[in-house]
mmCIF file with all atom_site columns, C-alpha atoms in Angstrom:
data_model
loop_
_atom_site.group_PDB
_atom_site.id
_atom_site.type_symbol
_atom_site.label_atom_id
_atom_site.label_alt_id
_atom_site.label_comp_id
_atom_site.label_asym_id
_atom_site.label_entity_id
_atom_site.label_seq_id
_atom_site.pdbx_PDB_ins_code
_atom_site.Cartn_x
_atom_site.Cartn_y
_atom_site.Cartn_z
_atom_site.occupancy
_atom_site.B_iso_or_equiv
_atom_site.pdbx_formal_charge
_atom_site.auth_seq_id
_atom_site.auth_comp_id
_atom_site.auth_asym_id
_atom_site.auth_atom_id
_atom_site.pdbx_PDB_model_num
ATOM 1   C CA . MET A 1 1   ? 156.749 154.045 81.532 1.00 0.00 ? 284 MET A CA 1
ATOM 2   C CA . PRO A 1 2   ? 156.916 150.660 79.819 1.00 0.00 ? 285 PRO A CA 1
ATOM 3   C CA . ARG A 1 3   ? 156.766 147.968 82.463 1.00 0.00 ? 286 ARG A CA 1
ATOM 4   C CA . ARG A 1 4   ? 159.459 145.662 81.148 1.00 0.00 ? 287 ARG A CA 1
ATOM 5   C CA . GLY A 1 5   ? 161.543 148.071 79.126 1.00 0.00 ? 288 GLY A CA 1
ATOM 6   C CA . SER A 1 6   ? 162.676 151.642 79.420 1.00 0.00 ? 289 SER A CA 1
ATOM 7   C CA . TRP A 1 7   ? 161.535 154.864 77.872 1.00 0.00 ? 290 TRP A CA 1
ATOM 8   C CA . PRO A 1 8   ? 164.874 156.020 76.331 1.00 0.00 ? 291 PRO A CA 1
ATOM 9   C CA . PRO A 1 9   ? 165.270 153.096 73.863 1.00 0.00 ? 292 PRO A CA 1
ATOM 10  C CA . LEU A 1 10  ? 161.772 153.786 72.567 1.00 0.00 ? 293 LEU A CA 1
ATOM 11  C CA . LEU A 1 11  ? 162.924 157.245 71.552 1.00 0.00 ? 294 LEU A CA 1
ATOM 12  C CA . GLY A 1 12  ? 164.925 155.594 68.774 1.00 0.00 ? 295 GLY A CA 1
ATOM 13  C CA . LEU A 1 13  ? 161.652 154.555 67.161 1.00 0.00 ? 296 LEU A CA 1
ATOM 14  C CA . TYR A 1 14  ? 160.374 158.086 67.640 1.00 0.00 ? 297 TYR A CA 1
ATOM 15  C CA . ALA A 1 15  ? 163.428 159.537 65.891 1.00 0.00 ? 298 ALA A CA 1
ATOM 16  C CA . ALA A 1 16  ? 163.116 157.108 62.996 1.00 0.00 ? 299 ALA A CA 1
ATOM 17  C CA . ALA A 1 17  ? 159.447 157.900 62.485 1.00 0.00 ? 300 ALA A CA 1
ATOM 18  C CA . LEU A 1 18  ? 160.088 161.629 62.668 1.00 0.00 ? 301 LEU A CA 1
ATOM 19  C CA . ALA A 1 19  ? 162.926 161.352 60.153 1.00 0.00 ? 302 ALA A CA 1
ATOM 20  C CA . GLY A 1 20  ? 160.636 159.522 57.763 1.00 0.00 ? 303 GLY A CA 1
ATOM 21  C CA . ALA A 1 21  ? 158.039 162.249 58.073 1.00 0.00 ? 304 ALA A CA 1
ATOM 22  C CA . THR A 1 22  ? 160.661 164.898 57.339 1.00 0.00 ? 305 THR A CA 1
ATOM 23  C CA . VAL A 1 23  ? 161.714 163.124 54.153 1.00 0.00 ? 306 VAL A CA 1
ATOM 24  C CA . ALA A 1 24  ? 158.116 162.837 53.042 1.00 0.00 ? 307 ALA A CA 1
ATOM 25  C CA . ASP A 1 25  ? 157.682 166.567 53.791 1.00 0.00 ? 308 ASP A CA 1
ATOM 26  C CA . ALA A 1 26  ? 154.044 166.067 54.715 1.00 0.00 ? 309 ALA A CA 1
ATOM 27  C CA . PRO A 1 27  ? 152.270 166.590 58.036 1.00 0.00 ? 310 PRO A CA 1
ATOM 28  C CA . PRO A 1 28  ? 151.176 163.421 59.824 1.00 0.00 ? 311 PRO A CA 1
ATOM 29  C CA . PRO A 1 29  ? 147.484 162.584 59.477 1.00 0.00 ? 312 PRO A CA 1
ATOM 30  C CA . ALA A 1 30  ? 145.095 163.574 62.253 1.00 0.00 ? 313 ALA A CA 1
ATOM 31  C CA . ILE A 1 31  ? 143.477 160.840 64.330 1.00 0.00 ? 314 ILE A CA 1
ATOM 32  C CA . SER A 1 32  ? 140.972 160.887 67.171 1.00 0.00 ? 315 SER A CA 1
ATOM 33  C CA . LEU A 1 33  ? 141.969 160.882 70.828 1.00 0.00 ? 316 LEU A CA 1
ATOM 34  C CA . HIS A 1 34  ? 139.695 159.139 73.323 1.00 0.00 ? 317 HIS A CA 1
ATOM 35  C CA . ALA A 1 35  ? 139.698 157.777 76.863 1.00 0.00 ? 318 ALA A CA 1
ATOM 36  C CA . ARG A 1 36  ? 140.997 154.327 75.824 1.00 0.00 ? 319 ARG A CA 1
ATOM 37  C CA . GLY A 1 37  ? 143.708 155.411 73.431 1.00 0.00 ? 320 GLY A CA 1
ATOM 38  C CA . ILE A 1 38  ? 144.329 156.928 70.025 1.00 0.00 ? 321 ILE A CA 1
ATOM 39  C CA . GLY A 1 39  ? 142.089 155.985 67.114 1.00 0.00 ? 322 GLY A CA 1
ATOM 40  C CA . PRO A 1 40  ? 141.892 152.192 66.662 1.00 0.00 ? 323 PRO A CA 1
ATOM 41  C CA . LEU A 1 41  ? 144.953 151.837 68.933 1.00 0.00 ? 324 LEU A CA 1
ATOM 42  C CA . ALA A 1 42  ? 142.930 151.308 72.108 1.00 0.00 ? 325 ALA A CA 1
ATOM 43  C CA . LEU A 1 43  ? 143.595 149.438 75.339 1.00 0.00 ? 326 LEU A CA 1
ATOM 44  C CA . GLY A 1 44  ? 142.343 145.877 75.066 1.00 0.00 ? 327 GLY A CA 1
ATOM 45  C CA . ALA A 1 45  ? 142.124 145.927 71.265 1.00 0.00 ? 328 ALA A CA 1
ATOM 46  C CA . PRO A 1 46  ? 143.918 143.200 69.258 1.00 0.00 ? 329 PRO A CA 1
ATOM 47  C CA . LEU A 1 47  ? 147.129 144.918 68.165 1.00 0.00 ? 330 LEU A CA 1
ATOM 48  C CA . ARG A 1 48  ? 147.222 143.439 64.664 1.00 0.00 ? 331 ARG A CA 1
ATOM 49  C CA . ILE A 1 49  ? 143.641 144.449 63.873 1.00 0.00 ? 332 ILE A CA 1
ATOM 50  C CA . ALA A 1 50  ? 144.111 147.925 65.351 1.00 0.00 ? 333 ALA A CA 1
ATOM 51  C CA . ALA A 1 51  ? 147.365 148.400 63.438 1.00 0.00 ? 334 ALA A CA 1
ATOM 52  C CA . ALA A 1 52  ? 145.703 147.340 60.178 1.00 0.00 ? 335 ALA A CA 1
ATOM 53  C CA . ARG A 1 53  ? 142.951 149.899 60.727 1.00 0.00 ? 336 ARG A CA 1
ATOM 54  C CA . THR A 1 54  ? 145.473 152.622 61.484 1.00 0.00 ? 337 THR A CA 1
ATOM 55  C CA . ALA A 1 55  ? 147.333 151.667 58.291 1.00 0.00 ? 338 ALA A CA 1
ATOM 56  C CA . VAL A 1 56  ? 144.414 153.123 56.325 1.00 0.00 ? 339 VAL A CA 1
ATOM 57  C CA . LEU A 1 57  ? 145.930 156.498 57.255 1.00 0.00 ? 340 LEU A CA 1
ATOM 58  C CA . VAL A 1 58  ? 149.594 155.515 57.546 1.00 0.00 ? 341 VAL A CA 1
ATOM 59  C CA . PRO A 1 59  ? 150.640 152.310 55.727 1.00 0.00 ? 342 PRO A CA 1
ATOM 60  C CA . SER A 1 60  ? 153.687 151.864 57.969 1.00 0.00 ? 343 SER A CA 1
ATOM 61  C CA . ALA A 1 61  ? 151.344 151.347 60.935 1.00 0.00 ? 344 ALA A CA 1
ATOM 62  C CA . ALA A 1 62  ? 150.779 147.793 59.717 1.00 0.00 ? 345 ALA A CA 1
ATOM 63  C CA . LEU A 1 63  ? 154.387 146.920 60.616 1.00 0.00 ? 346 LEU A CA 1
ATOM 64  C CA . ILE A 1 64  ? 154.563 145.066 63.926 1.00 0.00 ? 347 ILE A CA 1
ATOM 65  C CA . GLY A 1 65  ? 157.629 143.633 65.611 1.00 0.00 ? 348 GLY A CA 1
ATOM 66  C CA . PRO A 1 66  ? 159.260 143.032 68.991 1.00 0.00 ? 349 PRO A CA 1
ATOM 67  C CA . GLY A 1 67  ? 160.063 146.201 70.917 1.00 0.00 ? 350 GLY A CA 1
ATOM 68  C CA . CYS A 1 68  ? 162.971 146.829 73.249 1.00 0.00 ? 351 CYS A CA 1
ATOM 69  C CA . ASP A 1 69  ? 161.189 144.870 75.995 1.00 0.00 ? 352 ASP A CA 1
ATOM 70  C CA . GLU A 1 70  ? 160.246 142.000 73.620 1.00 0.00 ? 353 GLU A CA 1
ATOM 71  C CA . ARG A 1 71  ? 156.555 142.864 73.539 1.00 0.00 ? 354 ARG A CA 1
ATOM 72  C CA . GLU A 1 72  ? 154.940 143.132 70.115 1.00 0.00 ? 355 GLU A CA 1
ATOM 73  C CA . GLN A 1 73  ? 154.511 146.768 69.183 1.00 0.00 ? 356 GLN A CA 1
ATOM 74  C CA . ASN A 1 74  ? 154.026 149.179 66.331 1.00 0.00 ? 357 ASN A CA 1
ATOM 75  C CA . SER A 1 75  ? 155.114 152.796 66.009 1.00 0.00 ? 358 SER A CA 1
ATOM 76  C CA . VAL A 1 76  ? 153.497 155.431 63.819 1.00 0.00 ? 359 VAL A CA 1
ATOM 77  C CA . LEU A 1 77  ? 153.625 159.208 63.391 1.00 0.00 ? 360 LEU A CA 1
ATOM 78  C CA . LEU A 1 78  ? 150.171 160.769 63.831 1.00 0.00 ? 361 LEU A CA 1
ATOM 79  C CA . ARG A 1 79  ? 148.623 164.098 64.766 1.00 0.00 ? 362 ARG A CA 1
ATOM 80  C CA . ILE A 1 80  ? 146.565 164.034 67.958 1.00 0.00 ? 363 ILE A CA 1
ATOM 81  C CA . ALA A 1 81  ? 144.813 167.146 69.275 1.00 0.00 ? 364 ALA A CA 1
ATOM 82  C CA . GLY A 1 82  ? 146.736 169.068 66.616 1.00 0.00 ? 365 GLY A CA 1
ATOM 83  C CA . ILE A 1 83  ? 150.106 167.848 67.950 1.00 0.00 ? 366 ILE A CA 1
ATOM 84  C CA . PRO A 1 84  ? 152.375 165.704 65.706 1.00 0.00 ? 367 PRO A CA 1
ATOM 85  C CA . SER A 1 85  ? 153.302 162.714 67.854 1.00 0.00 ? 368 SER A CA 1
ATOM 86  C CA . THR A 1 86  ? 154.960 159.343 67.619 1.00 0.00 ? 369 THR A CA 1
ATOM 87  C CA . VAL A 1 87  ? 152.463 156.797 68.909 1.00 0.00 ? 370 VAL A CA 1
ATOM 88  C CA . MET A 1 88  ? 153.593 153.382 70.128 1.00 0.00 ? 371 MET A CA 1
ATOM 89  C CA . ALA A 1 89  ? 151.206 150.572 71.041 1.00 0.00 ? 372 ALA A CA 1
ATOM 90  C CA . MET A 1 90  ? 152.467 147.505 72.921 1.00 0.00 ? 373 MET A CA 1
ATOM 91  C CA . ALA A 1 91  ? 150.651 144.175 73.259 1.00 0.00 ? 374 ALA A CA 1
ATOM 92  C CA . GLY A 1 92  ? 150.700 141.622 76.032 1.00 0.00 ? 375 GLY A CA 1
ATOM 93  C CA . GLY A 1 93  ? 151.043 137.891 75.606 1.00 0.00 ? 376 GLY A CA 1
ATOM 94  C CA . ASP A 1 94  ? 147.431 137.630 74.437 1.00 0.00 ? 377 ASP A CA 1
ATOM 95  C CA . GLY A 1 95  ? 148.086 139.973 71.516 1.00 0.00 ? 378 GLY A CA 1
ATOM 96  C CA . ARG A 1 96  ? 145.894 142.741 72.917 1.00 0.00 ? 379 ARG A CA 1
ATOM 97  C CA . ILE A 1 97  ? 147.131 146.274 73.474 1.00 0.00 ? 380 ILE A CA 1
ATOM 98  C CA . GLU A 1 98  ? 148.115 146.826 77.093 1.00 0.00 ? 381 GLU A CA 1
ATOM 99  C CA . GLU A 1 99  ? 150.050 150.081 76.801 1.00 0.00 ? 382 GLU A CA 1
ATOM 100 C CA . ILE A 1 100 ? 150.095 153.115 74.504 1.00 0.00 ? 383 ILE A CA 1
ATOM 101 C CA . ILE A 1 101 ? 152.635 155.947 74.595 1.00 0.00 ? 384 ILE A CA 1
ATOM 102 C CA . ALA A 1 102 ? 152.497 159.147 72.555 1.00 0.00 ? 385 ALA A CA 1
ATOM 103 C CA . LEU A 1 103 ? 155.614 161.331 72.326 1.00 0.00 ? 386 LEU A CA 1
ATOM 104 C CA . PRO A 1 104 ? 155.199 164.893 71.004 1.00 0.00 ? 387 PRO A CA 1
ATOM 105 C CA . ALA A 1 105 ? 157.332 165.328 67.889 1.00 0.00 ? 388 ALA A CA 1
ATOM 106 C CA . SER A 1 106 ? 158.639 168.642 69.215 1.00 0.00 ? 389 SER A CA 1
ATOM 107 C CA . GLY A 1 107 ? 161.112 166.542 71.186 1.00 0.00 ? 390 GLY A CA 1
ATOM 108 C CA . ALA A 1 108 ? 162.807 167.339 74.482 1.00 0.00 ? 391 ALA A CA 1
ATOM 109 C CA . ALA A 1 109 ? 163.533 170.783 75.899 1.00 0.00 ? 392 ALA A CA 1
ATOM 110 C CA . TYR A 1 110 ? 166.932 171.579 77.369 1.00 0.00 ? 393 TYR A CA 1
ATOM 111 C CA . SER A 1 111 ? 168.516 173.702 80.106 1.00 0.00 ? 394 SER A CA 1
ATOM 112 C CA . LEU A 1 112 ? 165.287 174.068 82.047 1.00 0.00 ? 395 LEU A CA 1
ATOM 113 C CA . PRO A 1 113 ? 164.660 174.158 85.790 1.00 0.00 ? 396 PRO A CA 1
ATOM 114 C CA . ALA A 1 114 ? 162.356 171.524 87.237 1.00 0.00 ? 397 ALA A CA 1
ATOM 115 C CA . SER A 1 115 ? 159.523 174.034 87.635 1.00 0.00 ? 398 SER A CA 1
ATOM 116 C CA . ALA A 1 116 ? 159.604 174.859 83.908 1.00 0.00 ? 399 ALA A CA 1
ATOM 117 C CA . CYS A 1 117 ? 159.431 171.166 83.022 1.00 0.00 ? 400 CYS A CA 1
ATOM 118 C CA . ARG A 1 118 ? 156.392 170.788 85.236 1.00 0.00 ? 401 ARG A CA 1
ATOM 119 C CA . GLU A 1 119 ? 154.780 173.766 83.486 1.00 0.00 ? 402 GLU A CA 1
ATOM 120 C CA . LEU A 1 120 ? 155.461 172.195 80.071 1.00 0.00 ? 403 LEU A CA 1
ATOM 121 C CA . GLY A 1 121 ? 153.655 169.082 81.273 1.00 0.00 ? 404 GLY A CA 1
ATOM 122 C CA . GLU A 1 122 ? 150.678 171.166 82.356 1.00 0.00 ? 405 GLU A CA 1
ATOM 123 C CA . ARG A 1 123 ? 150.537 172.959 79.000 1.00 0.00 ? 406 ARG A CA 1
ATOM 124 C CA . TYR A 1 124 ? 150.606 169.616 77.190 1.00 0.00 ? 407 TYR A CA 1
ATOM 125 C CA . ALA A 1 125 ? 147.820 168.268 79.409 1.00 0.00 ? 408 ALA A CA 1
ATOM 126 C CA . ASP A 1 126 ? 145.791 171.438 78.828 1.00 0.00 ? 409 ASP A CA 1
ATOM 127 C CA . ALA A 1 127 ? 145.951 170.792 75.074 1.00 0.00 ? 410 ALA A CA 1
ATOM 128 C CA . LEU A 1 128 ? 144.428 167.335 75.631 1.00 0.00 ? 411 LEU A CA 1
ATOM 129 C CA . ARG A 1 129 ? 141.778 168.108 78.244 1.00 0.00 ? 412 ARG A CA 1
ATOM 130 C CA . THR A 1 130 ? 139.027 168.934 75.736 1.00 0.00 ? 413 THR A CA 1
ATOM 131 C CA . THR A 1 131 ? 138.981 165.237 74.836 1.00 0.00 ? 414 THR A CA 1
ATOM 132 C CA . LEU A 1 132 ? 140.396 163.529 77.922 1.00 0.00 ? 415 LEU A CA 1
ATOM 133 C CA . GLY A 1 133 ? 138.651 165.687 80.529 1.00 0.00 ? 416 GLY A CA 1
ATOM 134 C CA . VAL A 1 134 ? 139.824 167.064 83.832 1.00 0.00 ? 417 VAL A CA 1
ATOM 135 C CA . TYR A 1 135 ? 143.242 166.090 85.145 1.00 0.00 ? 418 TYR A CA 1
ATOM 136 C CA . ARG A 1 136 ? 144.848 166.279 88.554 1.00 0.00 ? 419 ARG A CA 1
ATOM 137 C CA . PRO A 1 137 ? 148.507 166.338 89.579 1.00 0.00 ? 420 PRO A CA 1
ATOM 138 C CA . LEU A 1 138 ? 149.929 163.253 91.260 1.00 0.00 ? 421 LEU A CA 1
ATOM 139 C CA . PRO A 1 139 ? 152.849 163.311 93.710 1.00 0.00 ? 422 PRO A CA 1
ATOM 140 C CA . PRO A 1 140 ? 156.201 163.695 91.913 1.00 0.00 ? 423 PRO A CA 1
ATOM 141 C CA . ARG A 1 141 ? 158.113 160.464 91.420 1.00 0.00 ? 424 ARG A CA 1
ATOM 142 C CA . ALA A 1 142 ? 161.852 160.545 92.076 1.00 0.00 ? 425 ALA A CA 1
ATOM 143 C CA . ASN A 1 143 ? 164.022 158.212 89.997 1.00 0.00 ? 426 ASN A CA 1
ATOM 144 C CA . PRO A 1 144 ? 167.804 157.786 90.216 1.00 0.00 ? 427 PRO A CA 1
ATOM 145 C CA . ALA A 1 145 ? 168.431 160.078 87.230 1.00 0.00 ? 428 ALA A CA 1
ATOM 146 C CA . SER A 1 146 ? 165.196 162.016 86.864 1.00 0.00 ? 429 SER A CA 1
ATOM 147 C CA . GLU A 1 147 ? 162.048 163.391 88.420 1.00 0.00 ? 430 GLU A CA 1
ATOM 148 C CA . GLU A 1 148 ? 158.609 162.664 87.006 1.00 0.00 ? 431 GLU A CA 1
ATOM 149 C CA . TYR A 1 149 ? 155.693 165.064 87.164 1.00 0.00 ? 432 TYR A CA 1
ATOM 150 C CA . ARG A 1 150 ? 152.454 163.220 86.428 1.00 0.00 ? 433 ARG A CA 1
ATOM 151 C CA . LEU A 1 151 ? 149.032 164.581 85.526 1.00 0.00 ? 434 LEU A CA 1
ATOM 152 C CA . LYS A 1 152 ? 146.244 162.011 85.598 1.00 0.00 ? 435 LYS A CA 1
ATOM 153 C CA . PHE A 1 153 ? 143.029 162.392 83.602 1.00 0.00 ? 436 PHE A CA 1
ATOM 154 C CA . ASP A 1 154 ? 139.695 161.138 84.922 1.00 0.00 ? 437 ASP A CA 1
ATOM 155 C CA . HIS A 1 155 ? 139.626 158.112 82.606 1.00 0.00 ? 438 HIS A CA 1
ATOM 156 C CA . GLY A 1 156 ? 143.136 156.956 83.518 1.00 0.00 ? 439 GLY A CA 1
ATOM 157 C CA . ALA A 1 157 ? 145.459 158.399 80.877 1.00 0.00 ? 440 ALA A CA 1
ATOM 158 C CA . GLU A 1 158 ? 148.466 160.308 82.200 1.00 0.00 ? 441 GLU A CA 1
ATOM 159 C CA . VAL A 1 159 ? 150.792 163.011 80.956 1.00 0.00 ? 442 VAL A CA 1
ATOM 160 C CA . VAL A 1 160 ? 154.309 162.482 82.273 1.00 0.00 ? 443 VAL A CA 1
ATOM 161 C CA . ALA A 1 161 ? 156.947 165.224 82.224 1.00 0.00 ? 444 ALA A CA 1
ATOM 162 C CA . ARG A 1 162 ? 160.433 163.888 83.025 1.00 0.00 ? 445 ARG A CA 1
ATOM 163 C CA . TRP A 1 163 ? 163.135 166.268 84.178 1.00 0.00 ? 446 TRP A CA 1
ATOM 164 C CA . PHE A 1 164 ? 166.826 165.291 84.236 1.00 0.00 ? 447 PHE A CA 1
ATOM 165 C CA . ALA A 1 165 ? 168.910 167.403 86.576 1.00 0.00 ? 448 ALA A CA 1
ATOM 166 C CA . GLY A 1 166 ? 172.183 166.699 84.746 1.00 0.00 ? 449 GLY A CA 1
ATOM 167 C CA . GLY A 1 167 ? 171.357 168.773 81.676 1.00 0.00 ? 450 GLY A CA 1
ATOM 168 C CA . GLY A 1 168 ? 168.045 170.284 82.646 1.00 0.00 ? 451 GLY A CA 1
ATOM 169 C CA . THR A 1 169 ? 166.388 168.127 79.988 1.00 0.00 ? 452 THR A CA 1
ATOM 170 C CA . CYS A 1 170 ? 162.607 167.797 79.947 1.00 0.00 ? 453 CYS A CA 1
ATOM 171 C CA . ASP A 1 171 ? 160.639 165.318 77.843 1.00 0.00 ? 454 ASP A CA 1
ATOM 172 C CA . LEU A 1 172 ? 156.907 164.695 77.663 1.00 0.00 ? 455 LEU A CA 1
ATOM 173 C CA . ALA A 1 173 ? 154.716 161.674 77.015 1.00 0.00 ? 456 ALA A CA 1
ATOM 174 C CA . LEU A 1 174 ? 151.063 160.700 77.108 1.00 0.00 ? 457 LEU A CA 1
ATOM 175 C CA . HIS A 1 175 ? 150.464 157.240 78.591 1.00 0.00 ? 458 HIS A CA 1
ATOM 176 C CA . PHE A 1 176 ? 147.540 154.847 78.428 1.00 0.00 ? 459 PHE A CA 1
ATOM 177 C CA . GLY A 1 177 ? 147.817 151.642 80.467 1.00 0.00 ? 460 GLY A CA 1
ATOM 178 C CA . GLY A 1 178 ? 151.182 150.261 81.516 1.00 0.00 ? 461 GLY A CA 1
ATOM 179 C CA . ARG A 1 179 ? 152.618 151.062 84.920 1.00 0.00 ? 462 ARG A CA 1
ATOM 180 C CA . THR A 1 180 ? 150.767 154.360 85.145 1.00 0.00 ? 463 THR A CA 1
ATOM 181 C CA . ALA A 1 181 ? 147.306 152.801 84.834 1.00 0.00 ? 464 ALA A CA 1
ATOM 182 C CA . SER A 1 182 ? 145.145 152.540 87.931 1.00 0.00 ? 465 SER A CA 1
ATOM 183 C CA . SER A 1 183 ? 143.583 149.300 86.638 1.00 0.00 ? 466 SER A CA 1
ATOM 184 C CA . PRO A 1 184 ? 144.722 146.562 84.244 1.00 0.00 ? 467 PRO A CA 1
ATOM 185 C CA . ALA A 1 185 ? 144.409 147.265 80.539 1.00 0.00 ? 468 ALA A CA 1
ATOM 186 C CA . GLY A 1 186 ? 141.137 146.030 79.214 1.00 0.00 ? 469 GLY A CA 1
ATOM 187 C CA . ALA A 1 187 ? 139.565 145.793 82.665 1.00 0.00 ? 470 ALA A CA 1
ATOM 188 C CA . SER A 1 188 ? 136.444 147.720 81.757 1.00 0.00 ? 471 SER A CA 1
ATOM 189 C CA . GLY A 1 189 ? 134.952 147.412 78.324 1.00 0.00 ? 472 GLY A CA 1
ATOM 190 C CA . THR A 1 190 ? 138.196 147.223 76.395 1.00 0.00 ? 473 THR A CA 1
ATOM 191 C CA . SER A 1 191 ? 137.731 143.889 74.681 1.00 0.00 ? 474 SER A CA 1
ATOM 192 C CA . GLY A 1 192 ? 137.563 145.138 71.116 1.00 0.00 ? 475 GLY A CA 1
ATOM 193 C CA . VAL A 1 193 ? 138.574 147.754 68.604 1.00 0.00 ? 476 VAL A CA 1
ATOM 194 C CA . PRO A 1 194 ? 136.455 150.918 68.436 1.00 0.00 ? 477 PRO A CA 1
ATOM 195 C CA . SER A 1 195 ? 134.148 150.780 65.431 1.00 0.00 ? 478 SER A CA 1
ATOM 196 C CA . SER A 1 196 ? 135.194 154.286 64.405 1.00 0.00 ? 479 SER A CA 1
ATOM 197 C CA . GLY A 1 197 ? 138.451 155.722 65.650 1.00 0.00 ? 480 GLY A CA 1
ATOM 198 C CA . LEU A 1 198 ? 139.952 157.397 62.597 1.00 0.00 ? 481 LEU A CA 1
#
């Protein structure tokens, strides 16, 4: 989850991007998934340069502004591993990307038991393992209003399935960096933008 903000407000950006895609009536462009992020949007990369490179596919990706937690971020609808997703990249004070979140455009599922939410998370992780490698389950994390089921890939990315007992709601996200990372963003070879990430 974002370290200084919260996941729910970010869903507003997701809804706006998805609405724009619906109006355009065109599928989002495909982009590569790798251990450090999604296309040019990679941990440790300068956000403005990475966003400009992503804008080759989606012009709106060049738009950068303060997010709900005041970090600079951009939000763009892309297709990763065949899954339409809203991708958000957040930068730290040095302007480099320190967190990336991808939200599947299928949205949340409702009226599910916790076990079904966990299974949805596993299915999502299975769709990404060809690129991200083997994953392992981490201990569930209990929050005041939800439970988190986390699946961690070898290179540090995590799939998070959140289940809310009140309505049986389940939402999914793929995280790079941020609170879920085992080491600081950019700690190992993340000082630049990949030369080819599109």
